[in-house]
XYZ file of C-alpha atoms in Angstrom:
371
model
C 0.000 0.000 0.000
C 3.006 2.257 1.084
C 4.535 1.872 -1.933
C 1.661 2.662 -4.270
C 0.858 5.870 -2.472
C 4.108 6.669 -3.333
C 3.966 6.063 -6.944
C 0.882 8.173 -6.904
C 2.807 10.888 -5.354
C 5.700 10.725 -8.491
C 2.829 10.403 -11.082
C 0.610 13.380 -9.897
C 2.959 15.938 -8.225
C 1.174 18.422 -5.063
C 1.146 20.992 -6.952
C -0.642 20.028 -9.475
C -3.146 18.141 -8.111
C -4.074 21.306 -5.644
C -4.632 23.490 -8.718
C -7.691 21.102 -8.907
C -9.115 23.269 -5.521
C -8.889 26.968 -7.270
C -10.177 25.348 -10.279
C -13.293 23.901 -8.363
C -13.674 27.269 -6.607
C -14.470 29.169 -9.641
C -16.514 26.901 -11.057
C -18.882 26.587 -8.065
C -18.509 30.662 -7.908
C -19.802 30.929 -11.494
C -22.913 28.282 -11.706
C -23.665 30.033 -8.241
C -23.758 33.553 -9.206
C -25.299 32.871 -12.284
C -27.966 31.003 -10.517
C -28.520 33.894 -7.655
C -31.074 36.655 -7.320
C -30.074 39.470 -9.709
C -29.699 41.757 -5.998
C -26.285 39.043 -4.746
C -22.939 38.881 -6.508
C -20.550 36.484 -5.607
C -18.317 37.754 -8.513
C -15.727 39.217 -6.462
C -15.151 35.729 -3.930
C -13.396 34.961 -7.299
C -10.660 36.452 -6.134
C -9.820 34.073 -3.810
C -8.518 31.463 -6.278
C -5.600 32.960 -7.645
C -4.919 33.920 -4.272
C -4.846 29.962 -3.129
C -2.952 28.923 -6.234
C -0.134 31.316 -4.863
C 0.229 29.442 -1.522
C 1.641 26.234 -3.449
C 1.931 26.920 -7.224
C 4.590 28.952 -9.392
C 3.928 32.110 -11.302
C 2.626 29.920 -14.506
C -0.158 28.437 -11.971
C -0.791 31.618 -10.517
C -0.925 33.518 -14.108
C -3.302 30.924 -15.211
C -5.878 30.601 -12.559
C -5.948 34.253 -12.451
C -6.910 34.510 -16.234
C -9.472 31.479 -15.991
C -11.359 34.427 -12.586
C -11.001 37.320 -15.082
C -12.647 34.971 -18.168
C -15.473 33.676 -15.257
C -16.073 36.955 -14.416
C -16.852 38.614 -17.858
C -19.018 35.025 -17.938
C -20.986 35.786 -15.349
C -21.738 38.977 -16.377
C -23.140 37.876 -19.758
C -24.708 35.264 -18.645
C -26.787 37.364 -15.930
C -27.201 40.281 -18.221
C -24.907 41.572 -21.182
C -25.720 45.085 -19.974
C -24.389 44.331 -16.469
C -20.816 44.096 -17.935
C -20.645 47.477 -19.363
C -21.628 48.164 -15.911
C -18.807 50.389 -13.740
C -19.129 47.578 -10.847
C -18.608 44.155 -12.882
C -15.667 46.483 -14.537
C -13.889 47.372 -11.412
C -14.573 43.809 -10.175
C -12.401 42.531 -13.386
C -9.977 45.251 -13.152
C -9.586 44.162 -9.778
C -8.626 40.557 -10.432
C -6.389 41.540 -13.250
C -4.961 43.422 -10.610
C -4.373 40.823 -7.739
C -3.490 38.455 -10.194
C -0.671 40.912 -11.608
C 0.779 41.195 -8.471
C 0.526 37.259 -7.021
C 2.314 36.293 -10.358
C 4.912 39.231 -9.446
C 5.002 37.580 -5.906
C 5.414 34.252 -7.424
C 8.588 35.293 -9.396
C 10.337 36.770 -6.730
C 9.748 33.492 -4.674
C 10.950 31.138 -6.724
C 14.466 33.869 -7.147
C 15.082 34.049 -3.296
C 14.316 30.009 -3.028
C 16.979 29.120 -5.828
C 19.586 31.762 -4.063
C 18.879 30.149 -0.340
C 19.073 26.522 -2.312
C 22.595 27.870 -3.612
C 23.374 29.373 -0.163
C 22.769 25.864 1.404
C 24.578 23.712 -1.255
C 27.716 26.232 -0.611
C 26.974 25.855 3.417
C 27.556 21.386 2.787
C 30.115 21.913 0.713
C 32.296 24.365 3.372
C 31.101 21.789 5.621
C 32.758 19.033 4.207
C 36.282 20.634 3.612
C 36.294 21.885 6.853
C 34.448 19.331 8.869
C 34.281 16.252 6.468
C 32.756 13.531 8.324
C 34.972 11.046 10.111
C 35.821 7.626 8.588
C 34.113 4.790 9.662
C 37.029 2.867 10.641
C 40.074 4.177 11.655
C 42.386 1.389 12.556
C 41.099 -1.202 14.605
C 37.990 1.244 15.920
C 34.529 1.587 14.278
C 33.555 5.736 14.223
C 30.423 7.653 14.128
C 30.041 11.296 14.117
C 27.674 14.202 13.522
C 27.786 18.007 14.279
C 24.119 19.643 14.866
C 24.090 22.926 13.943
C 22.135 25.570 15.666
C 21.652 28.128 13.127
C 18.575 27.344 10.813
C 20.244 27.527 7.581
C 23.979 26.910 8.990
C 25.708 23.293 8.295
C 28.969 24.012 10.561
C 29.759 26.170 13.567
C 32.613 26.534 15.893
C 32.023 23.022 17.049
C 34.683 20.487 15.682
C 36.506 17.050 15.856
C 39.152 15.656 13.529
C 41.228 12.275 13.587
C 44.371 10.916 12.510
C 46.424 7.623 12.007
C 49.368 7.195 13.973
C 52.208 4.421 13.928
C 50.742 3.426 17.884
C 46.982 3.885 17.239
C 44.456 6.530 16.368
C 44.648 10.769 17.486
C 41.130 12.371 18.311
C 40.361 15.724 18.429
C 36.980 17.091 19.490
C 36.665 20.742 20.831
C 34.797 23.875 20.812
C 35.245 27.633 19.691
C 34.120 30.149 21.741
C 31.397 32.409 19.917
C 29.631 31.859 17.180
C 29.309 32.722 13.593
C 31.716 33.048 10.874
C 34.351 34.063 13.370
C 33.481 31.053 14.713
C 33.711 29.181 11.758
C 37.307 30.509 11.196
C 38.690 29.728 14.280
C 37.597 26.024 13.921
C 39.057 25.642 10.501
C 42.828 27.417 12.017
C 43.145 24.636 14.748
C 41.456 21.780 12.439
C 44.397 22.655 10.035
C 47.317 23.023 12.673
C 46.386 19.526 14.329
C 45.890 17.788 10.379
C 49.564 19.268 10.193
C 50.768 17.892 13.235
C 49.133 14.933 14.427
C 50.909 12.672 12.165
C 54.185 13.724 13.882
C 56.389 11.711 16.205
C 55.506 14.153 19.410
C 53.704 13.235 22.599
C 50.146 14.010 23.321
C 51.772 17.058 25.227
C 53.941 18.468 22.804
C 50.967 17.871 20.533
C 48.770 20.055 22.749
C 51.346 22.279 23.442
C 51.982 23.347 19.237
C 48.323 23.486 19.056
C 48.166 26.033 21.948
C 50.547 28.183 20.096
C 48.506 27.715 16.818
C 45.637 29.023 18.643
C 47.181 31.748 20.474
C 49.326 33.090 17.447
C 46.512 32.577 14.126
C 44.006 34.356 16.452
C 45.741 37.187 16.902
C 43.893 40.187 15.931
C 45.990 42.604 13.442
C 47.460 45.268 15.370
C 47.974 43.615 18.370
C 51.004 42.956 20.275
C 49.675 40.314 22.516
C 48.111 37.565 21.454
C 46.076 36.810 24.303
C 42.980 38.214 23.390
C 38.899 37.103 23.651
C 39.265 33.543 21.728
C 39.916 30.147 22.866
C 39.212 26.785 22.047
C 37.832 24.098 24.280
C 39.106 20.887 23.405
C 39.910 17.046 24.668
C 42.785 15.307 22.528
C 43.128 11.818 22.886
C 45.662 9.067 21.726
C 43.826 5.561 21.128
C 46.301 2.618 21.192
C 46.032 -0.288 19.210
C 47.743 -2.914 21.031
C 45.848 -2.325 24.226
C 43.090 -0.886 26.167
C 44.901 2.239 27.090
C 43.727 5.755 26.403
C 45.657 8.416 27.018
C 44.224 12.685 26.722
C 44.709 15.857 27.669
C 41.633 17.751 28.792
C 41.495 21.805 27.910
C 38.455 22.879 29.553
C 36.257 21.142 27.537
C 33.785 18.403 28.963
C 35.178 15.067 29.552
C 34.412 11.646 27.612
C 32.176 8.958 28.129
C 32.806 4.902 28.116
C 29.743 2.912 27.746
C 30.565 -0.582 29.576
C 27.544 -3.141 29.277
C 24.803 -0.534 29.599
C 27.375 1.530 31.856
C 28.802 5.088 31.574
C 31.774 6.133 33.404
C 32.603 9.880 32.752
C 36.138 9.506 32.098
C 37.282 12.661 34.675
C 40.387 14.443 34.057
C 42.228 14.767 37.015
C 44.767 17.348 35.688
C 42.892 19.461 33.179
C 44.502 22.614 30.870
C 43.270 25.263 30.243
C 41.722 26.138 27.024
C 43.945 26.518 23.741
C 44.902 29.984 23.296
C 45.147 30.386 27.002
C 47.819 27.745 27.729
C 50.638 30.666 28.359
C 48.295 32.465 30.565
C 48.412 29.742 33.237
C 51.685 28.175 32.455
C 50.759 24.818 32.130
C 52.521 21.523 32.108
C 50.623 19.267 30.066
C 49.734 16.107 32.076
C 48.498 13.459 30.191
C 45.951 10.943 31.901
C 44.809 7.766 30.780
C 41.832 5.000 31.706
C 41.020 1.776 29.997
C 38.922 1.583 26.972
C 38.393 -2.222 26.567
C 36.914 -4.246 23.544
C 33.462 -4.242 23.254
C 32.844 -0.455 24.802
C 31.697 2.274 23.321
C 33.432 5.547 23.672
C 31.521 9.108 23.378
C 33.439 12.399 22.674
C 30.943 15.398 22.477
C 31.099 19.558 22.625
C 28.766 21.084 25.326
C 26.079 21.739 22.907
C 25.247 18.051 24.110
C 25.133 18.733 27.588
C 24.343 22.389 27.851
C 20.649 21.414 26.060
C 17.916 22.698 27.881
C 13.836 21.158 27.179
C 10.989 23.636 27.469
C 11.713 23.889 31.673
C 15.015 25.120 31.341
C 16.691 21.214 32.767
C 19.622 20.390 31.071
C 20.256 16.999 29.037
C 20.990 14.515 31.687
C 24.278 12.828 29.292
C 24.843 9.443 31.554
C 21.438 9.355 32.857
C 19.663 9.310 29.518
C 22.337 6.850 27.861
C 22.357 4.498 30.926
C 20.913 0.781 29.818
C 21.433 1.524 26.417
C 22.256 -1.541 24.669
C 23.367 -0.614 20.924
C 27.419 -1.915 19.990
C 26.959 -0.411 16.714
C 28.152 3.236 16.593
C 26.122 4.042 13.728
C 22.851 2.981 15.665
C 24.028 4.357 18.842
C 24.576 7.563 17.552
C 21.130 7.778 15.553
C 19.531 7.023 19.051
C 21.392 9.533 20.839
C 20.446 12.101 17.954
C 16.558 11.841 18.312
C 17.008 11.070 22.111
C 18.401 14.833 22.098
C 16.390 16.468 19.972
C 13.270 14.894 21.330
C 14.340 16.482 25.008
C 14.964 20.351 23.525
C 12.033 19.971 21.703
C 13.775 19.741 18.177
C 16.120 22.945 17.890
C 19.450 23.098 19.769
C 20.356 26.452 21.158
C 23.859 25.808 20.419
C 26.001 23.846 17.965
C 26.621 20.246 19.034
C 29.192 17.735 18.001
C 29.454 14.072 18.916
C 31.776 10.997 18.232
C 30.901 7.409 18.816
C 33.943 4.927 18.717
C 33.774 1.375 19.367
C 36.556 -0.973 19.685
C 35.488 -4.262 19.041
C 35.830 -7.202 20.672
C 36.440 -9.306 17.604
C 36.920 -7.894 14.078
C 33.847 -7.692 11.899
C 33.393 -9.432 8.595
């Protein structure tokens, strides 16, 4: 049955089909005034068709049904009595829909211009998206990956919220982090630090010397011209991560951003930094020594990197998204379906728009290698 309806939807397109309703108005318009006491005129309801045609049909729609009221209303005037259409009224009652017509056609056209620039605006929007933010592979190594980014302008595809991976000799780098603002600015920031760590996470370094180039990155390509310092309104949030492949070890440095999630049978364990930095672009500020901590990610658990878009979302009485509360008991290995629960969990609890941009990762290292 499903699939019929939807043949019958490719044969006879909306549009078309609803013309059928302005068409059916003027008709029943006509053989009514026609029909009426000479003292009632329904002539100028007629107006109400071309009107109706405009709320789902293009200009050619529109400029017909409009021509089809103007041809019904010289009909009905001689068909109730040739003199009436020399008449002043039953003139100004055509002049009229000529009129209205005129302009819904004019309405139409200008419509259809501003929806073909916003469809250009959004194919340019996907494709900045995917050379700054492509989407992460779905393997990397020995681990299975998921992502998405939720953007919470309207009409936006990327933000300041980002995430970015790389192969290493030992095991897989992660980035996820989080500009502050929002915007284009925003936008601008993300892509500086996504390009510094695609330079430098390949490199022999440590997860702190890592963290420590990035810092600089941030501090020194955010520098506003003119300025001598470069410590100025911008920073970055971030957690960067080394995944091994020979073990279960994880090992990340934590800059003010929220720490990740392990999913264990059902069970997360916020993975709590015990020596966090301080944001990138800040690191100088506080004079920090990069400790690097580590827990266990084990085969068969799911690990969930996120921005605070995730956490920060608020449903219609201001409560925030309870992260391990709402995830607790669920069962799904698969990163793919994990993270398509997760996104309609979210969005079901603000209600359907986010507030703020929102970026997750789900990574699963499994327990024996798929086929």
């Amino acid at each position: 049955m499903s699939q019929r309806l939807e043949e019958l939807r490719r044969l006879v397109p909306p549009s078309r089909a609803w013309v059928a309703i302005p068409l059916v108005w003027i008709v029943a318009v006509s053989m009514i005034d026609v029909l009426a006491p000479p003292d009632m005129h329904l002539g100028p309801l007629l107006v109400a068709a071309p009107a109706i045609t405009a709320s789902f049909g293009g200009p050619r729609a529109v400029g017909l049904v409009a021509a089809l009221a103007v041809i019904a209303q010289t009909a009905i005037g001689l068909l109730r009595d040739p003199d009436e259409l020399l008449s002043s009224n039953h003139q100004a009652q055509i002049i009229a829909l000529i009129l209205v017509g005129t302009s819904l056609v004019v309405f139409c056209v200008l419509r259809e211009r501003r929806a073909k620039e916003l469809a250009q605006v959004r194919y340019v929007a996907e494709t900045a998206q995917r050379v700054v933010l492509p989407p992460l592979p779905k393997q990397l190594g020995p681990l299975h990956v998921a992502s998405l980014y939720l953007a919470a302008e309207a009409e936006a595809q990327i933000g300041g919220d980002l995430y970015a991976a790389a192969r290493t000799t030992s095991g897989t780098r992660l980035m996820v982090g989080d500009v502050r603002g929002k915007g284009m600015t925003a936008v601008n920031d993300a892509a500086l630090l996504l390009g510094a760590f695609r330079v430098a996470a390949h490199r022999p370094a440590s997860l702190g010397e890592l963290v420590a180039y990035l810092d600089r990155s941030v501090c020194w390509d955010l520098i506003e011209p003119g300025e001598t310092s470069c410590y100025g309104e911008t920073f970055i949030t971030a957690t960067i991560l080394d995944i091994f492949d020979g073990d279960g070890r994880v090992e990340m440095v934590v800059c003010g951003h929220p720490p990740p999630v392990v999913l264990h049978n059902g069970r997360p364990t916020t993975m709590d930094a015990p020596h966090p930095a301080p944001p990138l672009g800040l690191g100088e500020l506080a004079h920090p020594r990069y400790h690097v901590d580590s827990f266990q990610f084990e085969p068969g658990d799911l690990l969930l990197l996120y921005t605070d878009g995730v956490t920060e979302a608020r449903d219609s009485t201001g409560t925030f998204y309870p992260l391990t509360e709402r995830i607790t008991g669920w069962t799904e290995s698969d990163p793919d379906a994990f993270l398509g629960r997760f996104r309609r969990d979210l969005l079901h609890h603000v209600g359907g728009h986010l507030n703020d941009d929102a970026a997750v990762i789900v990574i699963e290292r499994p327990a024996t290698p798929r086929a």
